[in-house]
C-alpha atoms as an extended CHARMM CRD file, in Angstrom:
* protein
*
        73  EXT
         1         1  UNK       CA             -9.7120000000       10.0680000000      -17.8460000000  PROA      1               0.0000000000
         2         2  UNK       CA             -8.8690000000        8.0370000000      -14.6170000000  PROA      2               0.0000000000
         3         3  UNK       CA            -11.7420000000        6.0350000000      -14.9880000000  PROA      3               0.0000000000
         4         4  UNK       CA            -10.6620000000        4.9600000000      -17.9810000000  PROA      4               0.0000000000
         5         5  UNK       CA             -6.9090000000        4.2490000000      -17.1250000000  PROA      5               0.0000000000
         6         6  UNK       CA             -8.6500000000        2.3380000000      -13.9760000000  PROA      6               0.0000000000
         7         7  UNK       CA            -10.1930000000        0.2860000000      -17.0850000000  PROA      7               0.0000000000
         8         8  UNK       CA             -7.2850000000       -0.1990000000      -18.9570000000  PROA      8               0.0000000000
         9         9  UNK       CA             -5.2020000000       -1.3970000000      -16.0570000000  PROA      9               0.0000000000
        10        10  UNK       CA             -7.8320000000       -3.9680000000      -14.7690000000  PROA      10              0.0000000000
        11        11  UNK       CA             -8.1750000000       -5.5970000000      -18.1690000000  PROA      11              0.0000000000
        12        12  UNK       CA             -4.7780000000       -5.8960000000      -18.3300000000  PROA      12              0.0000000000
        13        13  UNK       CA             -4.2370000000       -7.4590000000      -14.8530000000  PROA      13              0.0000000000
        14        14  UNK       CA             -6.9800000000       -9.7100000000      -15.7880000000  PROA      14              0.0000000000
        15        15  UNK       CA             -5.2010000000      -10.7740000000      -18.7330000000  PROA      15              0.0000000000
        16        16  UNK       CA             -1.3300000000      -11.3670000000      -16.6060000000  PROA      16              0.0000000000
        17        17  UNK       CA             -3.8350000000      -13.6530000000      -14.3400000000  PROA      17              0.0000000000
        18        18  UNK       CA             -5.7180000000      -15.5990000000      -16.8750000000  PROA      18              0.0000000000
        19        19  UNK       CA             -1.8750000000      -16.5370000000      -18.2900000000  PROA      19              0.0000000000
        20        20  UNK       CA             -0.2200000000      -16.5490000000      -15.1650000000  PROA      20              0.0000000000
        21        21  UNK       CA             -3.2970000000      -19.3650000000      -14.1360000000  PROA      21              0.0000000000
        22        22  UNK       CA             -2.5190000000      -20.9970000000      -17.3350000000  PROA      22              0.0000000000
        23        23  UNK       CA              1.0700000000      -21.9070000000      -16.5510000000  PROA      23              0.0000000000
        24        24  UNK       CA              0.3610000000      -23.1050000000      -13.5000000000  PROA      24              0.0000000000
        25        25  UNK       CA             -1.8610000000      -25.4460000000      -14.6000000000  PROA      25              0.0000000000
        26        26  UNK       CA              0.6350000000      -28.5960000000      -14.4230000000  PROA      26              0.0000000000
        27        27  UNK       CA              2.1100000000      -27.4090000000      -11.0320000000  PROA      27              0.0000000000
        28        28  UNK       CA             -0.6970000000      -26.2790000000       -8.8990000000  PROA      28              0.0000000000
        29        29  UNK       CA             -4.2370000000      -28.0370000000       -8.0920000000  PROA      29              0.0000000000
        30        30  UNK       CA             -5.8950000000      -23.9130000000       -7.7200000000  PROA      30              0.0000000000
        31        31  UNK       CA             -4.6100000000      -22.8450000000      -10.8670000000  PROA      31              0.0000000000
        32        32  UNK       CA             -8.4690000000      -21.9980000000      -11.9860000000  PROA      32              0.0000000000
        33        33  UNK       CA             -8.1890000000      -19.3170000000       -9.2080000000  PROA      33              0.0000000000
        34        34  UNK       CA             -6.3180000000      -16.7870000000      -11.1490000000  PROA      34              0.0000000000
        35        35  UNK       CA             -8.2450000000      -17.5010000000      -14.1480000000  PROA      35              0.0000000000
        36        36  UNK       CA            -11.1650000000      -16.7210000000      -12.7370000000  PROA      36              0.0000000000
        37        37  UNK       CA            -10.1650000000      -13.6720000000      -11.2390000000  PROA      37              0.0000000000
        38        38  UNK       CA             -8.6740000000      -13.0270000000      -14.4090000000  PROA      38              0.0000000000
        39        39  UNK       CA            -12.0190000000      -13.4840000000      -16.3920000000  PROA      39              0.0000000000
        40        40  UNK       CA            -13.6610000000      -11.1650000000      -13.6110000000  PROA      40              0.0000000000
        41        41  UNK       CA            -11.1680000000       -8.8130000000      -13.9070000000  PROA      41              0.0000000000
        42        42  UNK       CA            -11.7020000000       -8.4090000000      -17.7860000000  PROA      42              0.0000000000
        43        43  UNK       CA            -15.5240000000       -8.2050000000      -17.4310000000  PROA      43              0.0000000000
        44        44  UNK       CA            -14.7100000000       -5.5590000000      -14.7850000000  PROA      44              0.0000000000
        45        45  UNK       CA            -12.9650000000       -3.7970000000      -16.7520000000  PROA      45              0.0000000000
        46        46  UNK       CA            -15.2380000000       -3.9510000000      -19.9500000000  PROA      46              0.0000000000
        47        47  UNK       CA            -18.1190000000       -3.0440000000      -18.1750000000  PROA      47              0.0000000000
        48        48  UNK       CA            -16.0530000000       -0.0830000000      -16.6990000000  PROA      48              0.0000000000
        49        49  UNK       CA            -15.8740000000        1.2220000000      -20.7290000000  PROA      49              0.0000000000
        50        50  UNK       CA            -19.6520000000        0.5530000000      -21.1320000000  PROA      50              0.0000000000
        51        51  UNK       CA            -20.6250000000        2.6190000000      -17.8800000000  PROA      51              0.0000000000
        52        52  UNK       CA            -17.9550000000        4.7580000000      -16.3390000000  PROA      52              0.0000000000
        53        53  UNK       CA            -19.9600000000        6.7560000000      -14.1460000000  PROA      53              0.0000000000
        54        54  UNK       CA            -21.7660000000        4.0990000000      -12.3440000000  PROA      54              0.0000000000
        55        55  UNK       CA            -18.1920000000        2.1540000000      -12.0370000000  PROA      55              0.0000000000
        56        56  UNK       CA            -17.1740000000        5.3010000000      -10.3970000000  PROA      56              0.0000000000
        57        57  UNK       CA            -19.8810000000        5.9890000000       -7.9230000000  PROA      57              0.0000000000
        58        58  UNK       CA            -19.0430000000        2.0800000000       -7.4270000000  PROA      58              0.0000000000
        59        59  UNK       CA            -15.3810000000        2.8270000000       -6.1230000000  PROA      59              0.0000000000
        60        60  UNK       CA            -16.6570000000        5.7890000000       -4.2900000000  PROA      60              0.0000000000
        61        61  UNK       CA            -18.5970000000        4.0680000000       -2.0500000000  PROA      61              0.0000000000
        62        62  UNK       CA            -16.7080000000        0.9880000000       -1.9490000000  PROA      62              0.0000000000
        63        63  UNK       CA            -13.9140000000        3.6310000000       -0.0930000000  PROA      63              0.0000000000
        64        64  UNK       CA            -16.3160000000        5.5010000000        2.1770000000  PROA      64              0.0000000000
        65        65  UNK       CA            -17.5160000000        2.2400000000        3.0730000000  PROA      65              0.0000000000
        66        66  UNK       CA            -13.9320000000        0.9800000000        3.8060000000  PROA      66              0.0000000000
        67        67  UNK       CA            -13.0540000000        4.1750000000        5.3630000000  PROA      67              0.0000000000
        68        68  UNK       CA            -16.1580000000        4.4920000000        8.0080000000  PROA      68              0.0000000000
        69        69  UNK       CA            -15.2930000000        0.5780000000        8.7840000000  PROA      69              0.0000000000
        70        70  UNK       CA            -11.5000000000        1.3330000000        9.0800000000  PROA      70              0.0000000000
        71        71  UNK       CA            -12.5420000000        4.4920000000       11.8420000000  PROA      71              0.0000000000
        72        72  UNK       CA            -15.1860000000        2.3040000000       13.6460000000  PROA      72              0.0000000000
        73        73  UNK       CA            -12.6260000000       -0.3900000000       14.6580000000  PROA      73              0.0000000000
């Protein structure tokens, strides 16, 4: 069940980004950075649906990697 409201809370980020990248579009030269992170952030997400355990061994190591780093320095 967390997986999936990890899902549902990255596509929805991704989605705030892609229009928060679109309004600043006239304002702001980077305004394709959000957007992109946005689209990312969507396929993230999707592909967290399509193969939830592998996205979860994913963030698993992505934090023991973080942590070992984080206790080295």
């Amino acid at each position: 069940i967390l997986i999936g409201i990890f899902a549902v809370f990255v596509i929805i980020e991704g989605i705030f980004l892609i229009i928060t990248g679109i309004k600043a579009k006239t304002g702001n030269s980077r305004w394709w950075v959000p957007v992109l992170q946005g689209v990312a952030g969507i396929g993230f997400g999707i592909l967290t649906f399509i193969v939830p355990f592998t996205t979860l061994l994913l963030i698993i190591y992505l934090v023991a990697s973080w942590a070992i780093l984080s206790g080295i320095i």
